[in-house]
């Protein structure tokens, strides 16, 4: 299958992988997986969010692949992974376990980073044996564990049933997004990015999001609407850092603060002033630096290491 033409050139053009492979999930879904960088380098696994694809991590892949083995995959229905009737958080966890098993040696550890639904994928997999076998540390970007629609500030009204209902209708719309136009860019910037996002960042995100099939966008919006993963936060027993933008309307900082308070081993919380929901694109250097810090601090742990259970300060 050919590479998607989200962005043809520049820092957000998807890098060509060293190799591509297919990981087969528990229900038979065939996941598109890319591996970048040297095979003998420390491993990093990247899990993208709703309506995105491996292209969303282009900046991180381009930087990290110089001295890391970077694994990125398309969530089911996104990018080059076919859609599946199974749209659940359990399916997301199955998929992540399948990717880890297909790309890492038994007992090999990796830093796992997730953005938005990709972070929720990590939370859903937190108690899974396959996840625990391979996770050395985690980065959660722009992630919430519950009440996503109720806490969203996409609709500029006071919190309450009216705002929640309108937000549900907007995020769960079945309407096709159509071509990337100036109006489409303005709408996407308002809903998902900070006011200072550079035009090339908006363009990259618009092309990625508009490339997601309408039926896939709608199906996963229903999952996010009813998301309830609060009980999984305590299962995430590896060192975990959290990043959020202060201008994030989809997963406002209240979610990040709740995660930081509840995580068993939080090793840092970062709020990026003026940045919106698309943190890996809007603040690529910061997100990449956090991943590098986690690799340096925790990425060399072996299977025999004891999980850290003492809560550290954020």
Short mmCIF file of C-alpha atoms in Angstrom, two decimals:
data_model
loop_
_atom_site.label_atom_id
_atom_site.label_comp_id
_atom_site.label_asym_id
_atom_site.label_seq_id
_atom_site.Cartn_x
_atom_site.Cartn_y
_atom_site.Cartn_z
CA UNK A 1 0.00 0.00 0.00
CA UNK A 2 1.39 3.41 -0.91
CA UNK A 3 2.31 6.00 1.66
CA UNK A 4 -0.43 8.56 2.35
CA UNK A 5 0.26 11.98 0.90
CA UNK A 6 -0.49 14.01 4.03
CA UNK A 7 2.50 16.34 3.70
CA UNK A 8 4.98 15.95 0.85
CA UNK A 9 7.94 17.90 2.23
CA UNK A 10 9.27 19.67 5.31
CA UNK A 11 9.50 18.67 8.98
CA UNK A 12 6.03 17.07 9.04
CA UNK A 13 6.47 14.88 5.97
CA UNK A 14 6.30 11.24 7.12
CA UNK A 15 9.82 9.74 7.12
CA UNK A 16 10.37 6.54 5.14
CA UNK A 17 10.70 3.63 7.60
CA UNK A 18 13.65 1.27 7.73
CA UNK A 19 11.05 -1.48 7.47
CA UNK A 20 7.30 -1.97 7.61
CA UNK A 21 5.45 -4.97 8.95
CA UNK A 22 2.00 -6.20 9.91
CA UNK A 23 1.04 -7.03 13.50
CA UNK A 24 -2.03 -9.23 13.89
CA UNK A 25 -4.30 -8.31 16.80
CA UNK A 26 -6.37 -10.70 18.91
CA UNK A 27 -9.42 -10.45 16.62
CA UNK A 28 -7.37 -10.79 13.43
CA UNK A 29 -7.12 -7.07 12.63
CA UNK A 30 -3.93 -6.46 10.63
CA UNK A 31 -2.13 -3.40 11.96
CA UNK A 32 0.26 -1.37 9.83
CA UNK A 33 3.53 -0.93 11.73
CA UNK A 34 6.66 1.05 10.86
CA UNK A 35 10.13 0.69 12.36
CA UNK A 36 12.62 3.53 12.07
CA UNK A 37 16.26 3.81 13.16
CA UNK A 38 18.94 1.29 14.15
CA UNK A 39 17.83 -2.18 15.24
CA UNK A 40 20.26 -2.19 18.19
CA UNK A 41 19.17 1.20 19.60
CA UNK A 42 16.88 1.84 22.61
CA UNK A 43 13.24 1.27 21.67
CA UNK A 44 10.44 3.84 21.60
CA UNK A 45 6.84 2.97 20.66
CA UNK A 46 4.44 5.70 19.50
CA UNK A 47 0.63 5.41 19.63
CA UNK A 48 -1.33 8.15 17.83
CA UNK A 49 -4.74 9.61 18.57
CA UNK A 50 -8.23 9.79 17.12
CA UNK A 51 -8.38 10.68 13.38
CA UNK A 52 -4.59 10.63 13.08
CA UNK A 53 -1.95 8.17 11.77
CA UNK A 54 1.77 7.43 11.96
CA UNK A 55 2.27 10.70 10.06
CA UNK A 56 1.28 12.60 13.21
CA UNK A 57 4.59 11.56 14.83
CA UNK A 58 6.75 12.71 11.89
CA UNK A 59 8.75 15.25 13.91
CA UNK A 60 9.45 12.80 16.75
CA UNK A 61 10.37 9.99 14.37
CA UNK A 62 12.72 12.21 12.38
CA UNK A 63 14.60 13.28 15.52
CA UNK A 64 14.56 10.08 17.55
CA UNK A 65 15.40 7.67 14.73
CA UNK A 66 18.96 8.98 14.64
CA UNK A 67 19.77 7.07 17.83
CA UNK A 68 16.60 5.14 18.78
CA UNK A 69 14.58 2.30 17.27
CA UNK A 70 11.22 3.97 16.81
CA UNK A 71 8.07 1.91 16.31
CA UNK A 72 4.92 3.68 15.11
CA UNK A 73 1.64 2.06 14.10
CA UNK A 74 -1.73 3.01 12.67
CA UNK A 75 -4.66 2.46 15.03
CA UNK A 76 -7.44 0.29 13.55
CA UNK A 77 -9.33 2.18 10.86
CA UNK A 78 -6.67 4.86 10.68
CA UNK A 79 -3.87 5.35 8.15
CA UNK A 80 -3.09 2.02 6.50
CA UNK A 81 -4.77 -0.20 9.07
CA UNK A 82 -8.20 -1.41 7.91
CA UNK A 83 -11.34 -0.59 9.87
CA UNK A 84 -12.84 -3.18 12.19
CA UNK A 85 -16.31 -3.58 13.70
CA UNK A 86 -14.60 -3.81 17.10
CA UNK A 87 -14.27 -0.23 18.33
CA UNK A 88 -13.55 -0.56 22.05
CA UNK A 89 -10.79 0.30 24.48
CA UNK A 90 -10.16 -3.43 24.88
CA UNK A 91 -9.51 -3.63 21.14
CA UNK A 92 -7.05 -0.73 21.42
CA UNK A 93 -5.24 -2.56 24.23
CA UNK A 94 -5.18 -5.77 22.15
CA UNK A 95 -3.64 -3.84 19.28
CA UNK A 96 -0.91 -2.29 21.39
CA UNK A 97 -0.01 -5.67 22.86
CA UNK A 98 0.17 -7.11 19.32
CA UNK A 99 2.50 -4.32 18.18
CA UNK A 100 4.78 -4.78 21.18
CA UNK A 101 4.95 -8.53 20.63
CA UNK A 102 5.68 -8.11 16.91
CA UNK A 103 8.46 -5.54 17.27
CA UNK A 104 10.22 -6.21 20.59
CA UNK A 105 12.14 -9.26 21.74
CA UNK A 106 10.74 -11.19 24.73
CA UNK A 107 11.35 -9.10 27.83
CA UNK A 108 12.72 -6.13 25.87
CA UNK A 109 11.71 -2.79 27.33
CA UNK A 110 10.57 0.34 25.50
CA UNK A 111 9.41 3.83 26.33
CA UNK A 112 5.79 4.03 25.12
CA UNK A 113 4.31 7.42 24.20
CA UNK A 114 0.67 8.03 23.42
CA UNK A 115 -1.21 11.08 22.24
CA UNK A 116 -4.92 11.54 23.05
CA UNK A 117 -6.61 8.25 22.10
CA UNK A 118 -3.10 6.77 21.94
CA UNK A 119 -2.63 7.70 25.60
CA UNK A 120 -6.01 6.17 26.37
CA UNK A 121 -4.78 3.04 24.58
CA UNK A 122 -1.90 2.88 27.06
CA UNK A 123 -4.28 3.28 29.99
CA UNK A 124 -6.51 0.53 28.60
CA UNK A 125 -3.50 -1.80 28.31
CA UNK A 126 -1.91 -0.89 31.65
CA UNK A 127 -2.81 -4.14 33.42
CA UNK A 128 -2.12 -6.40 30.45
CA UNK A 129 0.79 -8.88 30.74
CA UNK A 130 2.10 -7.99 27.29
CA UNK A 131 2.20 -4.32 28.16
CA UNK A 132 3.89 -4.87 31.51
CA UNK A 133 6.47 -7.14 29.90
CA UNK A 134 7.63 -4.39 27.57
CA UNK A 135 6.86 -0.99 29.15
CA UNK A 136 9.83 0.73 30.76
CA UNK A 137 8.21 4.15 31.02
CA UNK A 138 5.30 6.07 29.52
CA UNK A 139 4.57 9.53 28.17
CA UNK A 140 0.91 10.62 28.07
CA UNK A 141 0.29 13.61 25.80
CA UNK A 142 -3.06 15.41 25.78
CA UNK A 143 -4.79 12.48 27.45
CA UNK A 144 -7.90 12.04 29.58
CA UNK A 145 -9.32 8.99 31.29
CA UNK A 146 -13.04 9.88 31.49
CA UNK A 147 -15.60 12.71 31.06
CA UNK A 148 -14.05 13.78 27.77
CA UNK A 149 -17.21 15.33 26.35
CA UNK A 150 -18.33 16.92 29.62
CA UNK A 151 -14.95 18.59 30.22
CA UNK A 152 -14.33 19.69 26.62
CA UNK A 153 -14.34 23.43 26.02
CA UNK A 154 -14.81 23.26 22.25
CA UNK A 155 -18.24 24.84 22.76
CA UNK A 156 -17.67 28.20 24.55
CA UNK A 157 -20.43 27.83 27.14
CA UNK A 158 -20.52 27.20 30.86
CA UNK A 159 -20.23 23.54 31.91
CA UNK A 160 -23.57 21.78 31.94
CA UNK A 161 -26.00 19.65 29.95
CA UNK A 162 -26.32 22.15 27.08
CA UNK A 163 -22.58 22.37 26.48
CA UNK A 164 -22.18 18.61 26.82
CA UNK A 165 -25.00 17.92 24.38
CA UNK A 166 -23.70 20.35 21.77
CA UNK A 167 -20.15 19.02 22.12
CA UNK A 168 -21.41 15.46 21.69
CA UNK A 169 -23.16 16.41 18.46
CA UNK A 170 -20.12 18.21 17.07
CA UNK A 171 -17.52 15.58 17.91
CA UNK A 172 -19.82 12.72 16.94
CA UNK A 173 -20.93 14.21 13.63
CA UNK A 174 -21.27 11.88 10.65
CA UNK A 175 -20.70 14.75 8.22
CA UNK A 176 -17.67 14.31 5.93
CA UNK A 177 -14.91 16.84 6.50
CA UNK A 178 -14.32 17.37 2.79
CA UNK A 179 -11.21 18.96 1.27
CA UNK A 180 -8.70 21.01 3.22
CA UNK A 181 -9.80 24.60 2.61
CA UNK A 182 -9.02 27.88 4.41
CA UNK A 183 -12.29 27.53 6.34
CA UNK A 184 -11.46 23.93 7.26
CA UNK A 185 -8.05 25.02 8.54
CA UNK A 186 -9.60 27.73 10.71
CA UNK A 187 -12.13 25.28 12.19
CA UNK A 188 -9.45 22.69 12.90
CA UNK A 189 -7.15 25.27 14.47
CA UNK A 190 -9.92 26.51 16.74
CA UNK A 191 -10.97 23.04 17.88
CA UNK A 192 -7.64 21.27 18.17
CA UNK A 193 -4.71 23.70 18.23
CA UNK A 194 -3.47 26.74 20.09
CA UNK A 195 -3.94 30.25 18.68
CA UNK A 196 -0.22 30.54 17.94
CA UNK A 197 0.10 27.34 15.93
CA UNK A 198 2.16 28.02 12.80
CA UNK A 199 0.42 27.65 9.42
CA UNK A 200 2.55 24.66 8.42
CA UNK A 201 1.51 22.88 11.64
CA UNK A 202 -2.16 23.58 10.96
CA UNK A 203 -1.75 22.36 7.39
CA UNK A 204 -0.08 19.12 8.50
CA UNK A 205 -2.77 18.37 11.09
CA UNK A 206 -5.60 19.26 8.71
CA UNK A 207 -4.34 16.87 6.05
CA UNK A 208 -3.91 14.07 8.57
CA UNK A 209 -7.33 14.55 10.21
CA UNK A 210 -9.17 15.01 6.90
CA UNK A 211 -7.57 11.77 5.71
CA UNK A 212 -9.47 9.77 8.35
CA UNK A 213 -12.59 8.09 6.89
CA UNK A 214 -15.85 9.60 8.13
CA UNK A 215 -17.23 6.27 9.37
CA UNK A 216 -14.04 5.63 11.37
CA UNK A 217 -14.09 9.11 12.89
CA UNK A 218 -17.72 8.64 13.93
CA UNK A 219 -17.26 5.11 15.31
CA UNK A 220 -14.37 6.09 17.55
CA UNK A 221 -16.10 9.29 18.67
CA UNK A 222 -18.74 7.10 20.31
CA UNK A 223 -16.03 5.23 22.23
CA UNK A 224 -14.45 8.46 23.43
CA UNK A 225 -17.88 9.81 24.42
CA UNK A 226 -18.37 6.96 26.90
CA UNK A 227 -14.73 6.52 27.91
CA UNK A 228 -14.20 5.36 31.50
CA UNK A 229 -10.63 4.40 32.31
CA UNK A 230 -10.20 6.00 35.74
CA UNK A 231 -9.85 2.56 37.29
CA UNK A 232 -6.88 1.80 35.01
CA UNK A 233 -4.71 4.71 36.11
CA UNK A 234 -3.52 2.86 39.21
CA UNK A 235 -2.49 -0.08 37.01
CA UNK A 236 0.07 2.05 35.18
CA UNK A 237 2.96 1.14 37.49
CA UNK A 238 5.89 2.37 35.42
CA UNK A 239 7.40 5.88 35.52
CA UNK A 240 4.97 8.12 33.65
CA UNK A 241 5.25 11.73 32.48
CA UNK A 242 2.32 13.88 31.39
CA UNK A 243 2.20 16.72 28.85
CA UNK A 244 -0.74 19.00 28.08
CA UNK A 245 -1.32 22.34 26.41
CA UNK A 246 -3.02 25.11 28.38
CA UNK A 247 -5.15 25.93 25.29
CA UNK A 248 -6.29 22.33 24.79
CA UNK A 249 -10.06 22.35 24.22
CA UNK A 250 -10.46 18.59 23.69
CA UNK A 251 -8.59 17.37 26.77
CA UNK A 252 -8.15 20.48 28.93
CA UNK A 253 -5.48 20.56 31.67
CA UNK A 254 -8.01 19.32 34.26
CA UNK A 255 -7.49 15.84 32.80
CA UNK A 256 -3.70 16.02 33.03
CA UNK A 257 -3.88 17.25 36.61
CA UNK A 258 -6.16 14.37 37.55
CA UNK A 259 -3.76 11.89 35.96
CA UNK A 260 -0.77 13.40 37.76
CA UNK A 261 -2.57 13.13 41.09
CA UNK A 262 -3.62 9.50 40.53
CA UNK A 263 -0.62 7.93 38.77
CA UNK A 264 1.37 5.57 41.02
CA UNK A 265 4.72 6.75 39.59
CA UNK A 266 4.37 10.22 38.09
CA UNK A 267 7.77 11.58 37.11
CA UNK A 268 6.70 14.95 35.78
CA UNK A 269 3.82 17.04 34.52
CA UNK A 270 4.30 19.75 31.88
CA UNK A 271 1.72 22.38 30.90
CA UNK A 272 2.65 24.14 27.67
CA UNK A 273 1.39 27.72 27.59
CA UNK A 274 -0.75 28.53 24.57
CA UNK A 275 -0.46 25.05 23.06
CA UNK A 276 -3.60 23.17 22.02
CA UNK A 277 -4.47 19.50 21.75
CA UNK A 278 -1.93 18.56 19.07
CA UNK A 279 1.09 18.69 21.39
CA UNK A 280 3.51 16.48 19.37
CA UNK A 281 2.98 18.74 16.33
CA UNK A 282 2.66 22.08 18.12
CA UNK A 283 5.54 21.53 20.56
CA UNK A 284 7.67 18.85 18.86
CA UNK A 285 10.92 19.71 20.63
CA UNK A 286 9.33 19.48 24.09
CA UNK A 287 7.58 16.17 23.40
CA UNK A 288 10.71 14.67 21.87
CA UNK A 289 12.79 15.88 24.82
CA UNK A 290 10.40 14.23 27.29
CA UNK A 291 10.69 10.94 25.41
CA UNK A 292 14.49 11.19 25.42
CA UNK A 293 14.48 11.91 29.15
CA UNK A 294 12.40 8.81 29.81
CA UNK A 295 14.70 6.66 27.68
CA UNK A 296 17.75 8.00 29.50
CA UNK A 297 16.21 7.56 32.93
CA UNK A 298 14.28 4.33 32.55
CA UNK A 299 14.65 2.81 29.10
CA UNK A 300 17.49 0.44 30.02
CA UNK A 301 15.48 -1.46 32.63
CA UNK A 302 15.42 -5.23 32.11
CA UNK A 303 12.63 -7.74 32.58
CA UNK A 304 13.90 -8.65 36.01
CA UNK A 305 13.65 -5.11 37.36
CA UNK A 306 11.08 -4.52 40.08
CA UNK A 307 8.28 -2.11 39.22
CA UNK A 308 8.60 1.19 41.05
CA UNK A 309 5.63 1.59 43.38
CA UNK A 310 6.57 4.69 45.38
CA UNK A 311 4.75 7.77 44.16
CA UNK A 312 7.19 10.46 43.09
CA UNK A 313 6.53 14.16 42.97
CA UNK A 314 5.34 15.69 39.71
#
